[in-house]
């Protein structure tokens, strides 16, 4: 199931402001942070922070329920590349401070990765997972594409690989290195014991899936 299953609806006043901004040729993606859009950003942050159950859309770590700094409104199709989708609810989510800093630095350096397939052919915002290179919180099941175990991320699909690379999700290990004993032997022992003791096919499947994930990390 996708992380976000409900679409944000602007108030009448907000929609009027959004329409005004989009009709103004002088409105740039860099104006997203302007003061007159503060109410819009705050409403979006509250909505997605709740719908995402406090999880960052990209790294699945926690976002803040109080501080705006660790719950930034993010444009899945980059606003610097797709001005027309700046206010598209399906293009919005919240991300943590670390993911936001990485994405912001990419934008400043003009190195923002394109997340849409065949972007020049898109007049309207895509409504299918297949239209995106990145794991999309409105359309994709995160676990289908990415295995997350603690601080490590392993791709299951090309889309997972793109997301891990674009958002630098394994940044902890890039900074501090990878411990050879990252997979704890005690975890393996517990899982094997659980498998032996499991009484149903469903229970065995749960344990086997967990073991498969661990084997990928070894």
PDB file of C-alpha atoms in Angstrom:
ATOM      1  CA  UNK A   1       0.000   0.000   0.000  1.00  0.00           C
ATOM      2  CA  UNK A   2       1.333   3.495  -0.803  1.00  0.00           C
ATOM      3  CA  UNK A   3       2.402   5.686   2.100  1.00  0.00           C
ATOM      4  CA  UNK A   4      -0.133   8.379   1.137  1.00  0.00           C
ATOM      5  CA  UNK A   5      -3.679   7.285   0.320  1.00  0.00           C
ATOM      6  CA  UNK A   6      -5.585  10.562   0.495  1.00  0.00           C
ATOM      7  CA  UNK A   7      -5.283  13.710  -1.605  1.00  0.00           C
ATOM      8  CA  UNK A   8      -4.912  17.186  -0.131  1.00  0.00           C
ATOM      9  CA  UNK A   9      -7.660  19.703  -0.938  1.00  0.00           C
ATOM     10  CA  UNK A  10      -6.935  23.426  -0.954  1.00  0.00           C
ATOM     11  CA  UNK A  11      -9.397  25.799   0.697  1.00  0.00           C
ATOM     12  CA  UNK A  12     -11.184  28.215  -1.631  1.00  0.00           C
ATOM     13  CA  UNK A  13      -8.847  31.042  -0.593  1.00  0.00           C
ATOM     14  CA  UNK A  14      -5.776  28.871  -1.071  1.00  0.00           C
ATOM     15  CA  UNK A  15      -6.959  27.687  -4.488  1.00  0.00           C
ATOM     16  CA  UNK A  16      -7.472  31.286  -5.599  1.00  0.00           C
ATOM     17  CA  UNK A  17      -3.918  32.119  -4.536  1.00  0.00           C
ATOM     18  CA  UNK A  18      -2.534  29.021  -6.265  1.00  0.00           C
ATOM     19  CA  UNK A  19      -4.353  29.877  -9.505  1.00  0.00           C
ATOM     20  CA  UNK A  20      -3.033  33.419  -9.304  1.00  0.00           C
ATOM     21  CA  UNK A  21       0.546  32.208  -8.863  1.00  0.00           C
ATOM     22  CA  UNK A  22       0.382  29.750 -11.744  1.00  0.00           C
ATOM     23  CA  UNK A  23      -1.090  32.407 -14.046  1.00  0.00           C
ATOM     24  CA  UNK A  24       1.739  34.806 -13.196  1.00  0.00           C
ATOM     25  CA  UNK A  25       4.626  34.274 -15.623  1.00  0.00           C
ATOM     26  CA  UNK A  26       6.974  35.984 -13.177  1.00  0.00           C
ATOM     27  CA  UNK A  27       6.304  33.337 -10.504  1.00  0.00           C
ATOM     28  CA  UNK A  28       9.361  31.075 -10.293  1.00  0.00           C
ATOM     29  CA  UNK A  29      10.082  27.856  -8.411  1.00  0.00           C
ATOM     30  CA  UNK A  30      12.372  29.901  -6.158  1.00  0.00           C
ATOM     31  CA  UNK A  31       9.298  31.843  -4.974  1.00  0.00           C
ATOM     32  CA  UNK A  32       7.901  28.733  -3.270  1.00  0.00           C
ATOM     33  CA  UNK A  33       9.249  29.984   0.073  1.00  0.00           C
ATOM     34  CA  UNK A  34       7.651  33.434  -0.155  1.00  0.00           C
ATOM     35  CA  UNK A  35       5.724  34.712   2.864  1.00  0.00           C
ATOM     36  CA  UNK A  36       2.382  34.870   1.059  1.00  0.00           C
ATOM     37  CA  UNK A  37       2.522  31.081   0.612  1.00  0.00           C
ATOM     38  CA  UNK A  38       3.201  30.392   4.289  1.00  0.00           C
ATOM     39  CA  UNK A  39      -0.384  29.313   5.010  1.00  0.00           C
ATOM     40  CA  UNK A  40      -0.377  26.960   2.015  1.00  0.00           C
ATOM     41  CA  UNK A  41       2.905  25.365   3.068  1.00  0.00           C
ATOM     42  CA  UNK A  42       1.754  24.993   6.682  1.00  0.00           C
ATOM     43  CA  UNK A  43      -1.495  23.315   5.629  1.00  0.00           C
ATOM     44  CA  UNK A  44       0.355  20.924   3.330  1.00  0.00           C
ATOM     45  CA  UNK A  45       2.881  20.105   6.046  1.00  0.00           C
ATOM     46  CA  UNK A  46       0.185  19.301   8.619  1.00  0.00           C
ATOM     47  CA  UNK A  47      -1.736  17.152   6.156  1.00  0.00           C
ATOM     48  CA  UNK A  48       1.126  15.035   4.813  1.00  0.00           C
ATOM     49  CA  UNK A  49       2.873  14.786   8.161  1.00  0.00           C
ATOM     50  CA  UNK A  50      -0.292  13.090   9.443  1.00  0.00           C
ATOM     51  CA  UNK A  51      -1.034  10.949   6.363  1.00  0.00           C
ATOM     52  CA  UNK A  52       2.573   9.704   6.297  1.00  0.00           C
ATOM     53  CA  UNK A  53       2.313   8.753   9.973  1.00  0.00           C
ATOM     54  CA  UNK A  54       5.377  10.831  10.766  1.00  0.00           C
ATOM     55  CA  UNK A  55       7.622   9.099   8.196  1.00  0.00           C
ATOM     56  CA  UNK A  56       9.876  10.726   5.620  1.00  0.00           C
ATOM     57  CA  UNK A  57       8.666   9.750   2.139  1.00  0.00           C
ATOM     58  CA  UNK A  58      12.187   8.902   0.950  1.00  0.00           C
ATOM     59  CA  UNK A  59      14.202   7.460   3.854  1.00  0.00           C
ATOM     60  CA  UNK A  60      11.255   6.345   6.061  1.00  0.00           C
ATOM     61  CA  UNK A  61      12.911   7.863   9.125  1.00  0.00           C
ATOM     62  CA  UNK A  62      10.884  10.108  11.409  1.00  0.00           C
ATOM     63  CA  UNK A  63       9.855  13.641  10.575  1.00  0.00           C
ATOM     64  CA  UNK A  64       9.055  16.125  13.313  1.00  0.00           C
ATOM     65  CA  UNK A  65       5.472  16.710  14.428  1.00  0.00           C
ATOM     66  CA  UNK A  66       6.428  20.083  15.923  1.00  0.00           C
ATOM     67  CA  UNK A  67       9.372  21.616  14.069  1.00  0.00           C
ATOM     68  CA  UNK A  68       8.947  22.606  10.431  1.00  0.00           C
ATOM     69  CA  UNK A  69      12.694  22.211   9.887  1.00  0.00           C
ATOM     70  CA  UNK A  70      12.421  18.413  10.050  1.00  0.00           C
ATOM     71  CA  UNK A  71       9.196  18.160   8.058  1.00  0.00           C
ATOM     72  CA  UNK A  72       9.754  19.975   4.780  1.00  0.00           C
ATOM     73  CA  UNK A  73       7.184  19.964   1.988  1.00  0.00           C
ATOM     74  CA  UNK A  74       8.827  18.206  -0.962  1.00  0.00           C
ATOM     75  CA  UNK A  75       8.069  18.201  -4.696  1.00  0.00           C
ATOM     76  CA  UNK A  76       8.442  14.664  -6.037  1.00  0.00           C
ATOM     77  CA  UNK A  77       8.776  15.921  -9.609  1.00  0.00           C
ATOM     78  CA  UNK A  78      11.306  18.707  -8.914  1.00  0.00           C
ATOM     79  CA  UNK A  79       9.789  22.186  -8.888  1.00  0.00           C
ATOM     80  CA  UNK A  80      12.901  23.512 -10.625  1.00  0.00           C
ATOM     81  CA  UNK A  81      12.146  21.239 -13.596  1.00  0.00           C
ATOM     82  CA  UNK A  82       8.335  21.201 -13.514  1.00  0.00           C
ATOM     83  CA  UNK A  83       6.920  24.584 -12.525  1.00  0.00           C
ATOM     84  CA  UNK A  84       3.439  23.509 -13.653  1.00  0.00           C
ATOM     85  CA  UNK A  85       3.316  20.825 -10.938  1.00  0.00           C
ATOM     86  CA  UNK A  86       4.422  23.022  -8.006  1.00  0.00           C
ATOM     87  CA  UNK A  87       0.965  22.949  -6.392  1.00  0.00           C
ATOM     88  CA  UNK A  88      -0.181  19.521  -7.628  1.00  0.00           C
ATOM     89  CA  UNK A  89      -1.253  17.614  -4.459  1.00  0.00           C
ATOM     90  CA  UNK A  90      -0.080  14.264  -5.882  1.00  0.00           C
ATOM     91  CA  UNK A  91       3.367  15.798  -6.345  1.00  0.00           C
ATOM     92  CA  UNK A  92       3.725  16.755  -2.692  1.00  0.00           C
ATOM     93  CA  UNK A  93       4.816  15.001   0.488  1.00  0.00           C
ATOM     94  CA  UNK A  94       6.948  15.746   3.550  1.00  0.00           C
ATOM     95  CA  UNK A  95      10.567  14.705   4.018  1.00  0.00           C
ATOM     96  CA  UNK A  96      13.123  14.906   6.813  1.00  0.00           C
ATOM     97  CA  UNK A  97      15.764  17.613   7.208  1.00  0.00           C
ATOM     98  CA  UNK A  98      18.582  15.413   5.857  1.00  0.00           C
ATOM     99  CA  UNK A  99      16.716  14.397   2.692  1.00  0.00           C
ATOM    100  CA  UNK A 100      15.616  18.006   2.211  1.00  0.00           C
ATOM    101  CA  UNK A 101      19.194  19.291   2.488  1.00  0.00           C
ATOM    102  CA  UNK A 102      20.368  16.767  -0.095  1.00  0.00           C
ATOM    103  CA  UNK A 103      17.570  17.703  -2.504  1.00  0.00           C
ATOM    104  CA  UNK A 104      18.112  21.440  -1.935  1.00  0.00           C
ATOM    105  CA  UNK A 105      21.848  21.147  -2.602  1.00  0.00           C
ATOM    106  CA  UNK A 106      21.103  19.298  -5.847  1.00  0.00           C
ATOM    107  CA  UNK A 107      18.781  22.120  -6.881  1.00  0.00           C
ATOM    108  CA  UNK A 108      21.350  24.825  -6.072  1.00  0.00           C
ATOM    109  CA  UNK A 109      24.039  22.979  -8.039  1.00  0.00           C
ATOM    110  CA  UNK A 110      21.625  22.318 -10.917  1.00  0.00           C
ATOM    111  CA  UNK A 111      22.085  18.581 -10.372  1.00  0.00           C
ATOM    112  CA  UNK A 112      18.475  17.740  -9.560  1.00  0.00           C
ATOM    113  CA  UNK A 113      17.685  14.229 -10.876  1.00  0.00           C
ATOM    114  CA  UNK A 114      14.707  13.954 -13.212  1.00  0.00           C
ATOM    115  CA  UNK A 115      12.137  11.693 -11.544  1.00  0.00           C
ATOM    116  CA  UNK A 116       9.598  11.401 -14.383  1.00  0.00           C
ATOM    117  CA  UNK A 117       9.896   9.092 -17.370  1.00  0.00           C
ATOM    118  CA  UNK A 118       9.509  10.918 -20.718  1.00  0.00           C
ATOM    119  CA  UNK A 119       9.122  14.303 -18.979  1.00  0.00           C
ATOM    120  CA  UNK A 120       8.757  16.374 -22.157  1.00  0.00           C
ATOM    121  CA  UNK A 121       5.613  14.467 -23.090  1.00  0.00           C
ATOM    122  CA  UNK A 122       3.850  15.263 -19.810  1.00  0.00           C
ATOM    123  CA  UNK A 123       1.210  17.967 -20.040  1.00  0.00           C
ATOM    124  CA  UNK A 124      -0.778  16.708 -17.058  1.00  0.00           C
ATOM    125  CA  UNK A 125       0.589  15.194 -13.893  1.00  0.00           C
ATOM    126  CA  UNK A 126       1.039  11.412 -14.320  1.00  0.00           C
ATOM    127  CA  UNK A 127      -1.319   9.171 -12.375  1.00  0.00           C
ATOM    128  CA  UNK A 128       0.552   5.867 -12.618  1.00  0.00           C
ATOM    129  CA  UNK A 129       3.564   4.446 -10.811  1.00  0.00           C
ATOM    130  CA  UNK A 130       5.157   3.463 -14.119  1.00  0.00           C
ATOM    131  CA  UNK A 131       5.511   7.125 -15.071  1.00  0.00           C
ATOM    132  CA  UNK A 132       8.082   7.715 -12.324  1.00  0.00           C
ATOM    133  CA  UNK A 133      11.687   6.658 -11.841  1.00  0.00           C
ATOM    134  CA  UNK A 134      11.514   7.329  -8.094  1.00  0.00           C
ATOM    135  CA  UNK A 135       9.516   5.446  -5.438  1.00  0.00           C
ATOM    136  CA  UNK A 136       6.397   7.610  -5.352  1.00  0.00           C
ATOM    137  CA  UNK A 137       4.637   7.864  -1.954  1.00  0.00           C
ATOM    138  CA  UNK A 138       1.234   8.332  -3.622  1.00  0.00           C
ATOM    139  CA  UNK A 139       1.524   5.362  -6.000  1.00  0.00           C
ATOM    140  CA  UNK A 140       4.125   2.880  -4.738  1.00  0.00           C
ATOM    141  CA  UNK A 141       4.511   0.446  -1.871  1.00  0.00           C
ATOM    142  CA  UNK A 142       7.909   1.429  -0.440  1.00  0.00           C
ATOM    143  CA  UNK A 143       8.749  -2.111   0.701  1.00  0.00           C
ATOM    144  CA  UNK A 144       8.219  -3.453  -2.813  1.00  0.00           C
ATOM    145  CA  UNK A 145      11.191  -1.438  -4.004  1.00  0.00           C
ATOM    146  CA  UNK A 146      13.454  -0.909  -0.984  1.00  0.00           C
ATOM    147  CA  UNK A 147      14.550  -3.010   1.986  1.00  0.00           C
ATOM    148  CA  UNK A 148      15.316  -0.837   5.015  1.00  0.00           C
ATOM    149  CA  UNK A 149      17.117  -2.448   7.928  1.00  0.00           C
ATOM    150  CA  UNK A 150      18.238   0.091  10.489  1.00  0.00           C
ATOM    151  CA  UNK A 151      20.445   2.538   8.625  1.00  0.00           C
ATOM    152  CA  UNK A 152      21.026   0.401   5.527  1.00  0.00           C
ATOM    153  CA  UNK A 153      18.960   0.507   2.326  1.00  0.00           C
ATOM    154  CA  UNK A 154      18.966  -2.222  -0.332  1.00  0.00           C
ATOM    155  CA  UNK A 155      17.178  -1.887  -3.658  1.00  0.00           C
ATOM    156  CA  UNK A 156      14.759  -4.554  -4.808  1.00  0.00           C
ATOM    157  CA  UNK A 157      13.948  -2.890  -8.141  1.00  0.00           C
ATOM    158  CA  UNK A 158      15.425  -0.310 -10.537  1.00  0.00           C
ATOM    159  CA  UNK A 159      13.041   2.221  -9.007  1.00  0.00           C
ATOM    160  CA  UNK A 160      14.418   1.411  -5.564  1.00  0.00           C
ATOM    161  CA  UNK A 161      17.959   1.759  -6.899  1.00  0.00           C
ATOM    162  CA  UNK A 162      17.168   5.179  -8.379  1.00  0.00           C
ATOM    163  CA  UNK A 163      15.614   6.400  -5.119  1.00  0.00           C
ATOM    164  CA  UNK A 164      18.518   5.214  -2.968  1.00  0.00           C
ATOM    165  CA  UNK A 165      20.980   6.937  -5.295  1.00  0.00           C
ATOM    166  CA  UNK A 166      19.027  10.169  -5.868  1.00  0.00           C
ATOM    167  CA  UNK A 167      18.356  10.695  -2.155  1.00  0.00           C
ATOM    168  CA  UNK A 168      21.697   9.282  -0.965  1.00  0.00           C
ATOM    169  CA  UNK A 169      19.866   7.038   1.487  1.00  0.00           C
ATOM    170  CA  UNK A 170      23.003   5.118   2.480  1.00  0.00           C
ATOM    171  CA  UNK A 171      24.618   8.392   3.570  1.00  0.00           C
ATOM    172  CA  UNK A 172      25.415   7.046   7.046  1.00  0.00           C
ATOM    173  CA  UNK A 173      27.755   4.414   5.604  1.00  0.00           C
ATOM    174  CA  UNK A 174      29.240   6.863   3.111  1.00  0.00           C
ATOM    175  CA  UNK A 175      30.208   8.967   6.120  1.00  0.00           C
ATOM    176  CA  UNK A 176      31.197   6.341   8.701  1.00  0.00           C
ATOM    177  CA  UNK A 177      31.826   3.145   6.755  1.00  0.00           C
ATOM    178  CA  UNK A 178      30.191  -0.287   6.973  1.00  0.00           C
ATOM    179  CA  UNK A 179      30.707  -2.671   9.896  1.00  0.00           C
ATOM    180  CA  UNK A 180      31.489  -6.243   8.819  1.00  0.00           C
ATOM    181  CA  UNK A 181      29.306  -7.607  11.613  1.00  0.00           C
ATOM    182  CA  UNK A 182      26.350  -5.413  10.670  1.00  0.00           C
ATOM    183  CA  UNK A 183      23.996  -8.409  10.752  1.00  0.00           C
ATOM    184  CA  UNK A 184      23.799  -9.562  14.357  1.00  0.00           C
ATOM    185  CA  UNK A 185      24.172 -13.343  14.795  1.00  0.00           C
ATOM    186  CA  UNK A 186      21.646 -13.203  17.632  1.00  0.00           C
ATOM    187  CA  UNK A 187      18.990 -11.965  15.217  1.00  0.00           C
ATOM    188  CA  UNK A 188      19.639 -14.949  12.941  1.00  0.00           C
ATOM    189  CA  UNK A 189      19.424 -17.363  15.884  1.00  0.00           C
ATOM    190  CA  UNK A 190      16.117 -15.867  17.033  1.00  0.00           C
ATOM    191  CA  UNK A 191      14.665 -16.071  13.526  1.00  0.00           C
ATOM    192  CA  UNK A 192      15.778 -19.672  13.007  1.00  0.00           C
ATOM    193  CA  UNK A 193      14.351 -20.654  16.391  1.00  0.00           C
ATOM    194  CA  UNK A 194      11.091 -18.919  15.504  1.00  0.00           C
ATOM    195  CA  UNK A 195      10.943 -20.788  12.209  1.00  0.00           C
ATOM    196  CA  UNK A 196      11.390 -24.161  13.918  1.00  0.00           C
ATOM    197  CA  UNK A 197       8.745 -23.306  16.518  1.00  0.00           C
ATOM    198  CA  UNK A 198       6.262 -21.789  14.068  1.00  0.00           C
ATOM    199  CA  UNK A 199       3.040 -23.719  13.835  1.00  0.00           C
ATOM    200  CA  UNK A 200       1.462 -22.400  10.651  1.00  0.00           C
ATOM    201  CA  UNK A 201       2.461 -21.759   7.054  1.00  0.00           C
ATOM    202  CA  UNK A 202       1.728 -18.063   7.528  1.00  0.00           C
ATOM    203  CA  UNK A 203       4.076 -17.833  10.524  1.00  0.00           C
ATOM    204  CA  UNK A 204       6.831 -19.628   8.603  1.00  0.00           C
ATOM    205  CA  UNK A 205       6.414 -17.266   5.660  1.00  0.00           C
ATOM    206  CA  UNK A 206       6.851 -14.221   7.918  1.00  0.00           C
ATOM    207  CA  UNK A 207      10.073 -15.648   9.370  1.00  0.00           C
ATOM    208  CA  UNK A 208      11.375 -16.699   5.944  1.00  0.00           C
ATOM    209  CA  UNK A 209      10.746 -13.224   4.524  1.00  0.00           C
ATOM    210  CA  UNK A 210      12.724 -11.718   7.410  1.00  0.00           C
ATOM    211  CA  UNK A 211      15.561 -14.195   6.814  1.00  0.00           C
ATOM    212  CA  UNK A 212      15.628 -13.376   3.096  1.00  0.00           C
ATOM    213  CA  UNK A 213      15.960  -9.680   3.904  1.00  0.00           C
ATOM    214  CA  UNK A 214      18.859 -10.393   6.260  1.00  0.00           C
ATOM    215  CA  UNK A 215      20.618 -12.604   3.713  1.00  0.00           C
ATOM    216  CA  UNK A 216      20.576  -9.715   1.238  1.00  0.00           C
ATOM    217  CA  UNK A 217      22.492  -7.619   3.788  1.00  0.00           C
ATOM    218  CA  UNK A 218      25.196 -10.261   4.397  1.00  0.00           C
TER     219      UNK A 218
END
